[in-house]
Amino acid sequence: MAEELLKVENLKKYFPIKSGLLQKTTGNVKAVDDISFIINKGETFGLVGESGCGKSTTGRTILRLHEKTEGNVEFKGIKIHDLKREELRKLRPKMQMIFQDPYSSLNPRMTVGQIIGEALIEHKLVSKLDAKDKVLEVMDLCGLAPYHIKRYPHEFSGGQRQRIGIARALALNPEFIVADEPVSALDVSIQSQIINLLIESQEKYELSYLFISHDLSVVKHICHKVGVMYLGSLIEFADKDGLYKNPLHPYTKALLSAVPIPDPTIKRERIILKGDIPSPANPPKGCKFHTRCPYAKPICREAVPIYKKVDSNHYVACHLY
Ligand code: SF4
């Protein structure tokens, strides 16, 4: 039976909007608005949606890089947001993050060896003597040569820098990694190499990932489950096959219609959504998607659709179901 590693329950993260001379709070940007999901050990959960939908804020709030507004995040039964600073510091190695832009997340004045070894020594995971061996071990796993240990980030290509970022995370023996758009800054030819590296590392260390991406074609290669976010809400969730073979929510259908099909004999009609994403500071009433949905009915403008189970492990929030 699957072992639960991370549980997110009714998580909310609002950013206050301040205005006036006295900087009074006049509203909130509801970046994450009541979302729940579970990630099991050894599993990858893909969180997809357009830019600004709250995916990255979800990842950061889970790791407590942002404080939550409401809700709960449990890692192996430990409530992350209840931990004291020192308790959180001790847990940090187990929950790591890989960033979209590997260059800005690597200190340009440090060598690869220092970058990968820094947290290892800080968290006292190995002695200073053994740190170099551990650094070389993860560098090898990530496809970096031993002589790279003395090089600086600017000497590497984008793909290699992302390998350094992954090696830095893996050095700490994490159990859970938030990968925030880890391949979207890379050339398509390099993307699959990095995806393969993440899959190999997952198999070797039984890692669990929250894989954040705006691109459903990338998510397909790595995820076991997929959640689709729109304006801070999780609007559909399913196992990978369930979502790709039978998308239910009109927004998911529109996103999937933009994914190229490798078979040229199959034609899929592209669904072009009208209008822009509304502001998360002032989301539409009822279904947040109703301003852009081709199937919107009068009820959609009034009532928030309930998140319903429509199949085993397939959930959707839409009045059509
Ligand atoms: S609830 Fe209505 S507006 Fe929202 S996605 Fe479903 S049909 Fe479209």
Coordinates of C-alpha atoms and ligand atoms in Angstrom, one line a residue:
M1 CA 0.0 0.0 0.0
A2 CA 1.2 3.5 -0.8
E3 CA 2.9 5.3 2.0
E4 CA 1.7 8.9 2.5
L5 CA 4.6 11.4 2.7
L6 CA 3.1 14.8 2.3
K7 CA -0.4 16.0 3.1
V8 CA -1.7 19.4 2.1
E9 CA -5.1 20.2 3.6
N10 CA -7.2 23.3 2.8
L11 CA -4.0 25.4 2.3
K12 CA -4.5 29.1 1.8
K13 CA -1.8 31.7 1.2
Y14 CA -3.1 35.3 0.8
F15 CA -0.8 38.3 0.3
P16 CA -2.3 41.5 1.8
I17 CA -2.7 44.5 -0.5
K18 CA -1.6 47.7 1.3
S19 CA -2.5 51.2 0.2
G20 CA -2.6 54.8 1.4
L21 CA -0.2 56.6 3.6
L22 CA -0.9 54.4 6.6
Q23 CA -0.4 51.3 4.4
K24 CA -3.8 49.8 5.5
T25 CA -4.7 46.4 4.2
T26 CA -7.4 47.0 1.6
G27 CA -7.7 43.4 0.2
N28 CA -5.8 40.2 -0.5
V29 CA -4.2 38.5 -3.4
K30 CA -5.5 35.0 -3.0
A31 CA -2.5 33.2 -4.5
V32 CA -3.4 29.8 -3.0
D33 CA -7.0 29.5 -2.1
D34 CA -8.0 26.3 -0.3
I35 CA -6.2 23.5 -1.9
S36 CA -5.7 19.9 -0.7
F37 CA -3.7 16.9 -2.0
I38 CA -1.5 14.0 -0.9
I39 CA 1.9 12.9 -2.3
N40 CA 3.0 9.4 -1.5
K41 CA 6.5 8.1 -1.1
G42 CA 8.3 7.7 -4.4
E43 CA 5.6 9.5 -6.3
T44 CA 5.7 12.6 -8.5
F45 CA 2.7 15.0 -8.3
G46 CA 2.6 17.5 -11.2
L47 CA 1.0 20.9 -10.5
V48 CA 0.2 22.7 -13.7
G49 CA -1.5 25.9 -14.8
E50 CA -0.7 29.2 -16.4
S51 CA 1.8 31.6 -14.9
G52 CA 0.4 33.4 -11.9
C53 CA -2.1 30.7 -11.0
G54 CA -0.4 30.1 -7.6
K55 CA 1.7 27.0 -8.4
S56 CA 5.0 28.4 -7.1
T57 CA 3.4 30.0 -4.1
T58 CA 2.0 26.5 -3.2
G59 CA 5.4 25.0 -3.4
R60 CA 7.0 27.7 -1.3
T61 CA 4.3 27.6 1.3
I62 CA 4.6 23.8 1.6
L63 CA 8.3 24.3 2.3
R64 CA 7.5 27.2 4.6
L65 CA 9.4 29.6 2.6
H66 CA 6.1 31.5 2.9
E67 CA 4.0 31.4 6.1
K68 CA 0.6 30.0 5.4
T69 CA -2.6 32.0 5.9
E70 CA -4.7 28.9 6.8
G71 CA -4.7 25.2 6.4
N72 CA -2.2 22.5 7.1
V73 CA 0.9 20.9 5.6
E74 CA 2.1 17.6 7.1
F75 CA 5.4 16.0 6.1
K76 CA 5.6 12.4 7.6
G77 CA 2.9 13.4 10.1
I78 CA 4.8 16.6 11.2
K79 CA 2.9 19.8 10.9
I80 CA 5.5 22.0 9.1
H81 CA 3.9 25.3 10.0
D82 CA 3.8 24.5 13.7
L83 CA 7.6 23.8 14.0
K84 CA 9.9 26.2 15.9
R85 CA 12.7 27.7 13.9
E86 CA 15.3 25.2 15.1
E87 CA 13.0 22.2 14.5
L88 CA 12.4 23.5 11.0
R89 CA 16.1 24.0 10.4
K90 CA 16.7 20.3 11.3
L91 CA 14.0 19.1 8.9
R92 CA 15.2 21.3 6.0
P93 CA 17.6 18.8 4.4
K94 CA 14.7 16.4 4.0
M95 CA 12.6 18.9 2.0
Q96 CA 14.5 20.5 -0.8
M97 CA 13.8 22.8 -3.7
I98 CA 15.1 22.9 -7.3
F99 CA 14.6 26.3 -9.0
Q100 CA 13.7 27.4 -12.5
D101 CA 16.7 29.5 -13.1
P102 CA 19.7 27.5 -12.1
Y103 CA 22.0 30.5 -12.7
S104 CA 20.5 33.0 -10.2
S105 CA 20.1 30.3 -7.6
L106 CA 23.8 29.4 -7.6
N107 CA 26.3 31.8 -5.9
P108 CA 28.6 33.0 -8.7
R109 CA 31.5 33.4 -6.3
M110 CA 31.5 29.8 -5.1
T111 CA 32.9 26.8 -6.8
V112 CA 30.7 23.8 -7.7
G113 CA 32.3 21.9 -4.8
Q114 CA 31.5 24.7 -2.3
I115 CA 27.9 25.1 -3.6
I116 CA 27.1 21.4 -3.3
G117 CA 29.1 21.0 0.0
E118 CA 27.9 24.1 1.8
A119 CA 24.7 22.8 3.2
L120 CA 26.1 19.4 3.9
I121 CA 28.6 20.9 6.3
E122 CA 26.2 23.5 7.7
H123 CA 23.7 20.7 8.6
K124 CA 26.6 18.5 9.9
L125 CA 25.4 15.7 7.7
V126 CA 29.0 14.6 7.1
S127 CA 32.4 15.5 8.5
K128 CA 34.5 18.1 6.6
L129 CA 36.8 15.2 5.6
D130 CA 34.0 13.2 4.1
A131 CA 32.2 16.1 2.5
K132 CA 34.4 16.0 -0.7
D133 CA 33.6 12.3 -1.2
K134 CA 29.8 13.0 -0.9
V135 CA 30.1 16.0 -3.2
L136 CA 31.9 13.8 -5.8
E137 CA 29.3 11.0 -5.4
V138 CA 26.3 13.3 -6.2
M139 CA 28.2 15.1 -9.0
D140 CA 28.8 11.7 -10.6
L141 CA 25.2 10.8 -10.2
C142 CA 24.2 14.1 -11.9
G143 CA 26.5 13.7 -14.8
L144 CA 29.2 16.1 -13.7
A145 CA 32.9 15.3 -14.0
P146 CA 35.2 15.3 -11.0
Y147 CA 37.2 18.2 -12.5
H148 CA 34.1 20.4 -12.4
I149 CA 34.4 20.6 -8.6
K150 CA 36.7 23.6 -8.9
R151 CA 34.8 25.4 -11.6
Y152 CA 32.4 28.3 -11.2
P153 CA 28.7 28.5 -12.3
H154 CA 29.4 30.9 -15.2
E155 CA 31.6 28.2 -16.8
F156 CA 28.6 25.9 -17.4
S157 CA 25.7 25.7 -19.8
G158 CA 22.1 26.0 -18.6
G159 CA 21.6 22.2 -18.5
Q160 CA 24.8 21.7 -16.5
R161 CA 23.9 24.4 -14.1
Q162 CA 20.6 22.7 -13.5
R163 CA 22.6 19.5 -12.8
I164 CA 24.5 21.4 -10.2
G165 CA 21.3 22.6 -8.6
I166 CA 20.0 19.0 -8.5
A167 CA 23.3 17.7 -7.1
R168 CA 23.1 20.4 -4.3
A169 CA 19.6 19.2 -3.4
L170 CA 20.5 15.5 -3.6
A171 CA 23.6 15.9 -1.4
L172 CA 21.4 16.4 1.6
N173 CA 19.6 13.0 1.2
P174 CA 16.2 14.6 0.8
E175 CA 12.9 12.6 0.8
F176 CA 10.8 15.3 -0.9
I177 CA 11.8 17.9 -3.5
V178 CA 9.8 20.8 -4.9
A179 CA 11.0 21.2 -8.5
D180 CA 9.7 24.6 -9.6
E181 CA 9.7 24.7 -13.4
P182 CA 13.1 23.0 -13.4
V183 CA 13.3 22.6 -17.2
S184 CA 11.4 25.6 -18.6
A185 CA 14.5 27.8 -19.0
L186 CA 16.3 25.0 -20.9
D187 CA 16.5 24.0 -24.6
V188 CA 14.0 21.3 -25.5
S189 CA 17.0 18.9 -26.3
I190 CA 18.3 19.4 -22.8
Q191 CA 14.9 19.2 -21.0
S192 CA 14.6 15.4 -21.5
Q193 CA 18.1 14.8 -20.1
I194 CA 17.2 16.7 -16.9
I195 CA 13.8 14.9 -16.7
N196 CA 15.6 11.6 -17.0
L197 CA 18.1 12.6 -14.3
L198 CA 15.2 13.4 -11.9
I199 CA 13.5 10.1 -12.7
E200 CA 16.8 8.1 -12.1
S201 CA 17.4 10.0 -8.8
Q202 CA 13.8 9.2 -7.8
E203 CA 14.3 5.5 -8.4
K204 CA 17.7 5.4 -6.6
Y205 CA 16.6 7.3 -3.5
E206 CA 12.8 6.7 -3.4
L207 CA 12.3 10.5 -3.7
S208 CA 8.9 12.2 -3.9
Y209 CA 8.5 15.3 -6.1
L210 CA 6.1 18.2 -6.4
F211 CA 6.8 19.0 -10.0
I212 CA 5.6 22.5 -10.9
S213 CA 5.2 23.3 -14.6
H214 CA 3.1 25.4 -17.0
D215 CA 3.7 22.7 -19.6
L216 CA 1.5 19.6 -19.7
S217 CA 3.7 17.9 -22.2
V218 CA 6.6 18.0 -19.8
V219 CA 4.6 16.9 -16.8
K220 CA 3.4 13.8 -18.8
H221 CA 6.9 12.4 -18.8
I222 CA 7.6 12.4 -15.1
C223 CA 4.4 12.6 -13.1
H224 CA 2.2 9.9 -11.6
K225 CA -0.6 12.2 -10.6
V226 CA -1.5 15.7 -11.9
G227 CA -3.3 18.6 -10.4
V228 CA -4.5 21.6 -12.5
M229 CA -4.6 25.0 -10.8
Y230 CA -6.5 28.1 -11.9
L231 CA -6.5 31.3 -9.9
G232 CA -5.3 29.7 -6.7
S233 CA -7.7 26.8 -6.8
L234 CA -7.1 23.1 -7.7
I235 CA -9.8 22.6 -10.4
E236 CA -9.0 19.0 -11.4
F237 CA -6.9 16.2 -10.0
A238 CA -6.3 12.7 -11.4
D239 CA -3.8 9.9 -12.1
K240 CA -1.7 10.8 -15.1
D241 CA -3.5 8.4 -17.5
G242 CA -6.9 9.5 -16.2
L243 CA -6.1 13.2 -16.8
Y244 CA -4.5 12.8 -20.2
K245 CA -7.0 10.3 -21.6
N246 CA -10.1 11.8 -20.1
P247 CA -9.7 15.5 -19.1
L248 CA -13.0 16.8 -17.7
H249 CA -12.6 20.4 -16.7
P250 CA -12.9 22.8 -19.7
Y251 CA -9.7 24.6 -18.6
T252 CA -7.8 21.3 -18.5
K253 CA -9.2 20.5 -22.0
A254 CA -8.0 23.8 -23.3
L255 CA -4.5 23.3 -21.8
L256 CA -4.3 19.8 -23.2
S257 CA -5.4 20.9 -26.7
A258 CA -2.2 22.9 -26.9
V259 CA 0.0 19.8 -26.3
P260 CA 1.5 18.5 -29.6
I261 CA 0.6 14.9 -30.5
P262 CA 3.6 12.9 -31.8
D263 CA 1.4 11.0 -34.3
P264 CA 0.8 13.3 -37.4
T265 CA -2.3 11.3 -38.4
I266 CA -4.1 12.4 -35.3
K267 CA -5.5 15.9 -35.3
R268 CA -6.6 17.7 -32.2
E269 CA -8.6 20.9 -32.3
R270 CA -6.8 23.7 -30.4
I271 CA -9.1 25.4 -27.9
I272 CA -8.2 29.0 -27.7
L273 CA -9.4 30.6 -24.4
K274 CA -10.8 34.1 -24.6
G275 CA -9.6 36.9 -22.4
D276 CA -6.9 37.1 -19.8
I277 CA -6.7 35.5 -16.4
P278 CA -8.6 37.7 -14.0
S279 CA -6.7 39.2 -11.1
P280 CA -6.3 36.9 -8.0
A281 CA -7.0 40.0 -6.0
N282 CA -10.5 40.2 -7.4
P283 CA -11.4 36.7 -8.7
P284 CA -14.8 36.3 -10.4
K285 CA -17.7 35.2 -8.3
G286 CA -19.0 31.6 -8.7
C287 CA -16.7 29.5 -10.8
K288 CA -13.5 31.5 -11.2
F289 CA -13.2 30.2 -14.7
H290 CA -16.6 31.4 -15.9
T291 CA -15.3 34.6 -17.6
R292 CA -13.3 32.4 -20.1
C293 CA -15.2 29.2 -20.2
P294 CA -17.0 28.2 -23.5
Y295 CA -19.5 26.1 -21.5
A296 CA -20.5 28.6 -18.8
K297 CA -24.1 28.4 -17.6
P298 CA -26.0 31.0 -15.4
I299 CA -25.3 28.9 -12.3
C300 CA -21.5 29.2 -13.0
R301 CA -21.7 33.0 -12.4
E302 CA -23.3 32.5 -8.9
A303 CA -22.2 29.2 -7.3
V304 CA -18.7 27.9 -6.6
P305 CA -18.6 24.4 -8.0
I306 CA -18.0 21.6 -5.5
Y307 CA -14.9 19.5 -5.9
K308 CA -16.4 16.1 -6.8
K309 CA -15.1 12.6 -7.2
V310 CA -16.1 11.4 -10.6
D311 CA -14.0 8.3 -10.9
S312 CA -11.6 6.4 -8.8
N313 CA -8.9 9.0 -8.1
H314 CA -10.3 11.6 -10.5
Y315 CA -11.7 14.8 -9.0
V316 CA -13.1 17.9 -10.7
A317 CA -14.7 21.2 -9.7
C318 CA -17.2 22.1 -12.4
H319 CA -21.0 22.3 -12.6
L320 CA -21.0 20.1 -15.7
Y321 CA -20.3 17.1 -13.5
Ligands
SF4_1 S1 -18.4 25.5 -13.6 FE1 -19.2 26.4 -15.4 S2 -17.8 28.1 -15.9 FE2 -16.8 26.7 -14.5 S3 -15.7 25.3 -15.8 FE3 -17.6 24.3 -15.3 S4 -19.0 24.9 -17.0 FE4 -17.2 26.3 -17.1

